[in-house]
PDB file of C-alpha atoms in Angstrom:
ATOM      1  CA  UNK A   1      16.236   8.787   1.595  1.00 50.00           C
ATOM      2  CA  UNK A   2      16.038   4.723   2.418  1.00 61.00           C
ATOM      3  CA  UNK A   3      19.627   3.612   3.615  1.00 73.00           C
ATOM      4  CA  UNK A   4      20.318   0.191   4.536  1.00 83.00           C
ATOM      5  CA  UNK A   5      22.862  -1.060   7.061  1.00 90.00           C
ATOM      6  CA  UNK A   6      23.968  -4.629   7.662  1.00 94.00           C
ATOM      7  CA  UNK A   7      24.882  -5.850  11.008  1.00 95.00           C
ATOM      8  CA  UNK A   8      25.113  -8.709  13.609  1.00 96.00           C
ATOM      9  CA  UNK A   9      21.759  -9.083  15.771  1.00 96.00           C
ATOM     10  CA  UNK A  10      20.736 -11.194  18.856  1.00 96.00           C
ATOM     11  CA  UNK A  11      17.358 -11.791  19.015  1.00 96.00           C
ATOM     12  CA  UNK A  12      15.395 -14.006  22.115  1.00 97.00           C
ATOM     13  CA  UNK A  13      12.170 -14.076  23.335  1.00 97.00           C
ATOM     14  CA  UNK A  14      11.544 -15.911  26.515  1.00 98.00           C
ATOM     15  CA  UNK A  15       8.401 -15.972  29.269  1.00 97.00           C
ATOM     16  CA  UNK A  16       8.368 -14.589  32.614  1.00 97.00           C
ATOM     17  CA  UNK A  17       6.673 -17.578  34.079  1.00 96.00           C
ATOM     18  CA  UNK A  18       6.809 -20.195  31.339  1.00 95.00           C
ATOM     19  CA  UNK A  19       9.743 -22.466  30.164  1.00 96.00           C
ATOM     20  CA  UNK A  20       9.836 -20.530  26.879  1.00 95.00           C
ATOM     21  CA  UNK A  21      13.279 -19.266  25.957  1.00 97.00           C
ATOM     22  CA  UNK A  22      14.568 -19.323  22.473  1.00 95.00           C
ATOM     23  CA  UNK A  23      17.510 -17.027  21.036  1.00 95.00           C
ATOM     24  CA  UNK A  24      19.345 -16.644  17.765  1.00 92.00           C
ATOM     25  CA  UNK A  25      22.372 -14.907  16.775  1.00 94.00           C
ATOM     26  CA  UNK A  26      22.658 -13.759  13.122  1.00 93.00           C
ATOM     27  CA  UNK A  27      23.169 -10.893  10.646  1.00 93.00           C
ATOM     28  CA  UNK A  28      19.795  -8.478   9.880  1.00 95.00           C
ATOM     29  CA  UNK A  29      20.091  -5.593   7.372  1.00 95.00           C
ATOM     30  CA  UNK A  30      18.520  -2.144   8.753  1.00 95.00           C
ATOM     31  CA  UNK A  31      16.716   0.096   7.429  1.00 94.00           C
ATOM     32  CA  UNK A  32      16.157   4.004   8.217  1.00 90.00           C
ATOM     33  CA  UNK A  33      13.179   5.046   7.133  1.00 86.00           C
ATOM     34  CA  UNK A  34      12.639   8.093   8.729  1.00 85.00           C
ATOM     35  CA  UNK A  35      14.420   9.964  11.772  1.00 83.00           C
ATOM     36  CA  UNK A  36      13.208   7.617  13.716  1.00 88.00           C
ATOM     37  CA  UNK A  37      11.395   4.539  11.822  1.00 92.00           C
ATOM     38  CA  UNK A  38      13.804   1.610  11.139  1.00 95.00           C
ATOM     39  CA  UNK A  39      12.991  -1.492   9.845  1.00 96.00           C
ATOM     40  CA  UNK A  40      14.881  -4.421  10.641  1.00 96.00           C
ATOM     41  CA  UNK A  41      14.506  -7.559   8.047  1.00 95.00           C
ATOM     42  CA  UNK A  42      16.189 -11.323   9.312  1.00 92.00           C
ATOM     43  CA  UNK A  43      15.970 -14.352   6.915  1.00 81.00           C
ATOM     44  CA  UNK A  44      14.149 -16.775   9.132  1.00 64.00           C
ATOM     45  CA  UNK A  45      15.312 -20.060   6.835  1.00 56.00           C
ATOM     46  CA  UNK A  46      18.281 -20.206  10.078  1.00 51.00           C
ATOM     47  CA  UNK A  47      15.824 -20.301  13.365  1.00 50.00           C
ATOM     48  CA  UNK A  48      15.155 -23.870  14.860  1.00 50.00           C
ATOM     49  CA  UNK A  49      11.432 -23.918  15.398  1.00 50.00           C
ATOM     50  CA  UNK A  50      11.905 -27.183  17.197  1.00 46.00           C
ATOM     51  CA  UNK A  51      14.169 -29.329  19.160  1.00 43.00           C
ATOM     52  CA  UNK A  52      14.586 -32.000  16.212  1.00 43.00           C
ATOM     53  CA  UNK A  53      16.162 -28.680  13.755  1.00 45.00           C
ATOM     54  CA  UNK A  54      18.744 -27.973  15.849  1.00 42.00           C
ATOM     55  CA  UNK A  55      20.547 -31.416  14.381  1.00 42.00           C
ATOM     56  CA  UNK A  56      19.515 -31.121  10.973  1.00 40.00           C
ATOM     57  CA  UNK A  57      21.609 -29.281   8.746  1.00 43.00           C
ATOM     58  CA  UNK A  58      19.694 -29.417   5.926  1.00 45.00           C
ATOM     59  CA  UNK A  59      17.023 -26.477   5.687  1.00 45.00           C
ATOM     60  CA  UNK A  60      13.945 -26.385   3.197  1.00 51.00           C
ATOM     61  CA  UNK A  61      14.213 -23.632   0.706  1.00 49.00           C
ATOM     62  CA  UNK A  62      10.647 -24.145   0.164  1.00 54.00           C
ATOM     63  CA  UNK A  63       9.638 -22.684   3.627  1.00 56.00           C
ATOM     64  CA  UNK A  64      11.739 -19.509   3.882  1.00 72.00           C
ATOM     65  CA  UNK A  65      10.616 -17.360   6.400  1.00 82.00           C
ATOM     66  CA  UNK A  66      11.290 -13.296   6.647  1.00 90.00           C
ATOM     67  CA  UNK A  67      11.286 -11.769   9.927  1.00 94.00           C
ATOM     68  CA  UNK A  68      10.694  -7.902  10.250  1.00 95.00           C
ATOM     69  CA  UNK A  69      10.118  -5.458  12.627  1.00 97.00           C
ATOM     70  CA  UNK A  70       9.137  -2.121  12.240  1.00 97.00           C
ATOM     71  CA  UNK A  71      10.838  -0.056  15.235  1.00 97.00           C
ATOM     72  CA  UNK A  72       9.883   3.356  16.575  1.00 95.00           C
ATOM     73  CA  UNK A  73      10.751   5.250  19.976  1.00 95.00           C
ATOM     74  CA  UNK A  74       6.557   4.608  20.134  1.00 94.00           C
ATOM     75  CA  UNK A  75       5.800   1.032  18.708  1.00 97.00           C
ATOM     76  CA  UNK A  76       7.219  -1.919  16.895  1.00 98.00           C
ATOM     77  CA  UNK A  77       5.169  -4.124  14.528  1.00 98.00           C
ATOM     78  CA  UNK A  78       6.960  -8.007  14.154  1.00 97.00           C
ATOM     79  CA  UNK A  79       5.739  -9.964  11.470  1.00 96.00           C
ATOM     80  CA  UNK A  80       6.801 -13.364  10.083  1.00 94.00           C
ATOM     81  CA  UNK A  81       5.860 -14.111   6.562  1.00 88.00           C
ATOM     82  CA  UNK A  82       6.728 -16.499   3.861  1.00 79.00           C
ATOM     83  CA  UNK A  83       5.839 -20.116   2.136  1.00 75.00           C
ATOM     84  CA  UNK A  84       6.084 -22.100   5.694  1.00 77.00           C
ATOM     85  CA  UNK A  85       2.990 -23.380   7.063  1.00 83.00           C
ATOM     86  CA  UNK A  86       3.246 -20.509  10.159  1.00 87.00           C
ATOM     87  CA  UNK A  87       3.040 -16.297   9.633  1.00 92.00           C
ATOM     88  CA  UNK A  88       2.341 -13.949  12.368  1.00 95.00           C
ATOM     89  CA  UNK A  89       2.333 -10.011  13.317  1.00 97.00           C
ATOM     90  CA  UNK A  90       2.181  -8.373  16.411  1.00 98.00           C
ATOM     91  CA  UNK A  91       1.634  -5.061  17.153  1.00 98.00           C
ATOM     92  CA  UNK A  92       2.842  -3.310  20.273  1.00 98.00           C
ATOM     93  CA  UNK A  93       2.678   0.198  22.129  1.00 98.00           C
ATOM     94  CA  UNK A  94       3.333   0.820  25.479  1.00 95.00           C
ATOM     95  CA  UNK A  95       0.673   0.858  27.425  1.00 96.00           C
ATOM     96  CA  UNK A  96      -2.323  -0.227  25.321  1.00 95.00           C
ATOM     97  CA  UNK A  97      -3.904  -3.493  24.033  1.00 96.00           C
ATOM     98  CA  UNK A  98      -2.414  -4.338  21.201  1.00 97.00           C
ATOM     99  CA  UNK A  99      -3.148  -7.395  18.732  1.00 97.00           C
ATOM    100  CA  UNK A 100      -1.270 -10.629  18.021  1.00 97.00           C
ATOM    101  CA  UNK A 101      -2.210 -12.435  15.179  1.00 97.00           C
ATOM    102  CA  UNK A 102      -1.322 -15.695  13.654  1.00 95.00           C
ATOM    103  CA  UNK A 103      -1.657 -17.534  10.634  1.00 93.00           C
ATOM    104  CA  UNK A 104      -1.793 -21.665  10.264  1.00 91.00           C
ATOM    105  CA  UNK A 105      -1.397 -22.585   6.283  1.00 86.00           C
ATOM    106  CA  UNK A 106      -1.872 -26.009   4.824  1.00 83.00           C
ATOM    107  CA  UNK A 107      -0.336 -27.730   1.975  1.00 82.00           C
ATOM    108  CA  UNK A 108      -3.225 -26.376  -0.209  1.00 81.00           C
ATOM    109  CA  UNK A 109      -3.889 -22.820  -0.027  1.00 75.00           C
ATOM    110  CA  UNK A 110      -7.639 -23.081   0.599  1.00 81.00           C
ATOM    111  CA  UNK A 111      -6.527 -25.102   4.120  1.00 82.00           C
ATOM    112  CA  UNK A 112      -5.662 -21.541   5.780  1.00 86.00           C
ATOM    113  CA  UNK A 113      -6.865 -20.478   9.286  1.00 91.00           C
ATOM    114  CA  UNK A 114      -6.164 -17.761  11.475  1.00 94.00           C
ATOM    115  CA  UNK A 115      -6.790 -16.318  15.082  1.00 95.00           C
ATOM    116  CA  UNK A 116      -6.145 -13.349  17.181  1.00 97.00           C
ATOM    117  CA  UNK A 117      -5.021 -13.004  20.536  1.00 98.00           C
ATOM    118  CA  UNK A 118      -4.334  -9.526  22.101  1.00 98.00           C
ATOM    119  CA  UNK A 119      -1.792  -8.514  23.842  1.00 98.00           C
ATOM    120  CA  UNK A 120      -0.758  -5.785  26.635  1.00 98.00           C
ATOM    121  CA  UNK A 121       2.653  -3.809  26.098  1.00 98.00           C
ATOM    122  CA  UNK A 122       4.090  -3.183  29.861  1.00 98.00           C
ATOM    123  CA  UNK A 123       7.044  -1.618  28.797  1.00 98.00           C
ATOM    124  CA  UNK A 124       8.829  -0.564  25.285  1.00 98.00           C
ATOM    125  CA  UNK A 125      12.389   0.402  25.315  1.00 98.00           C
ATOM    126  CA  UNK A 126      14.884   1.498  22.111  1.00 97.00           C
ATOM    127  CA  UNK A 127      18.280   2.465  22.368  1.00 96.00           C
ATOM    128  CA  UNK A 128      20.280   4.181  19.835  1.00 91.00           C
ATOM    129  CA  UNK A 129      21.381   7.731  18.206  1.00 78.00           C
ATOM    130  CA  UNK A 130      21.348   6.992  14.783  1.00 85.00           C
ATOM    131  CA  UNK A 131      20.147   3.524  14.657  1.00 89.00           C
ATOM    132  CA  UNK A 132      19.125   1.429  17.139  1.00 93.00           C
ATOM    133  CA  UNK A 133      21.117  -0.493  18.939  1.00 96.00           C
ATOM    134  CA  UNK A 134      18.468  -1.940  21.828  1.00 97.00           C
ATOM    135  CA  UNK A 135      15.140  -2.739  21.678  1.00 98.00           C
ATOM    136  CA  UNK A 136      12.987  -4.495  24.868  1.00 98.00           C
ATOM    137  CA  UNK A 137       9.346  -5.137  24.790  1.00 98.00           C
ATOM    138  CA  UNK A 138       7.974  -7.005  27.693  1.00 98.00           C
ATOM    139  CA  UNK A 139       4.048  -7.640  27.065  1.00 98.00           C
ATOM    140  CA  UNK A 140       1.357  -9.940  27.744  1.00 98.00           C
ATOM    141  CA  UNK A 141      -0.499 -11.955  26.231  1.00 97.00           C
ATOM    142  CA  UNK A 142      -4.380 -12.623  26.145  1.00 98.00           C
ATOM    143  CA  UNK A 143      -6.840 -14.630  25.060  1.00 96.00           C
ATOM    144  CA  UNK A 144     -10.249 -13.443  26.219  1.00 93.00           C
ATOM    145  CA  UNK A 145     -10.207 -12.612  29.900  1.00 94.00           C
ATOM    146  CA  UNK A 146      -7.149 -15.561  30.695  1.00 97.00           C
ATOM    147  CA  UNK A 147      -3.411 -14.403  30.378  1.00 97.00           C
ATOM    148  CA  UNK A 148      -1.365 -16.772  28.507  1.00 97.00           C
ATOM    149  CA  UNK A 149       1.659 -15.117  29.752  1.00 97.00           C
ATOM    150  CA  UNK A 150       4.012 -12.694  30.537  1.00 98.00           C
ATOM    151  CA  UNK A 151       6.967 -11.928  27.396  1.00 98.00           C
ATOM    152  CA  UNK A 152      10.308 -10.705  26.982  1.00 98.00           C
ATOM    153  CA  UNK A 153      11.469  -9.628  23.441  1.00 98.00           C
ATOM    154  CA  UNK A 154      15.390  -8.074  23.107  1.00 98.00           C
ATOM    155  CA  UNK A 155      16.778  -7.384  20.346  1.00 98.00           C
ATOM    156  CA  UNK A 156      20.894  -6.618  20.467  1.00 98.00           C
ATOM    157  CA  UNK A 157      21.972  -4.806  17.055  1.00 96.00           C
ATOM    158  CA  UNK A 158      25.636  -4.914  16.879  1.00 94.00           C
ATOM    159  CA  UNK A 159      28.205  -2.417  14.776  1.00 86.00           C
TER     160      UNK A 159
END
């Protein structure tokens, strides 16, 4: 049976060895699929994706963005999807290649390109009895034979 849960999260990525560090603090409803399969759905339309957002209060319906992850004890899957002109997934596991992909979208929908990038999961960590409470994923990321760096994902769920 699919129950649902709604609670505060903390979410931030940041790099190992690049100035990257963003972090957002909102509410996420959970979802237990299974004994242990959880999916955990954020409205994106709240994230700054740049500098300039974080002093504009006004927010464009038009690009909504959902954020989920699908958690196990084994592998989480992030994707980004919506109307904005930016979508992703990523799919980790600890200790294999796994692939990042990402989605560029125009103003017309015939103006859409992608790429993939892969990435290597050192370490996977959840936290939780009945739901999770933790999650850390520290991976790299690849683009050929050069690393374009070394991530930190954590994810705080709240009661």
């Amino acid at each position: 049976m699919l129950t649902h849960h709604r609670r505060p999260v903390s979410l931030s990525l940041m790099s190992v060895d690049l100035p990257i560090l963003s972090s957002v603090e909102t509410s996420a409803t959970l979802y237990k699929k299974d004994s242990n399969w959880f999916h955990v759905l954020l409205n994106e339309g709240s994230i700054p994706r740049s500098v300039t957002e974080f002093h504009s209060p006004v927010i464009d319906r038009e690009e909504h963005q959902l954020l989920w992850l699908e958690i196990s004890p084994y592998r989480v899957i992030m994707t980004m999807q919506g109307k904005g002109k930016f979508a992703y997934r990523h799919y980790w596991e600890q200790g294999i290649y796994g692939v990042s992909r990402y989605w560029l979208n125009g103003d017309d929908p015939k103006e859409t390109d992608a790429f993939r990038l892969r990435n290597f999961t050192r370490s996977l960590q959840l936290k939780g009895l009945n739901l999770p409470e933790y999650l850390r994923v520290e991976y790299e990321l690849w683009s050929n034979q050069v690393r374009l760096g070394h991530y930190v994902l954590h994810l705080e769920i709240f009661n």
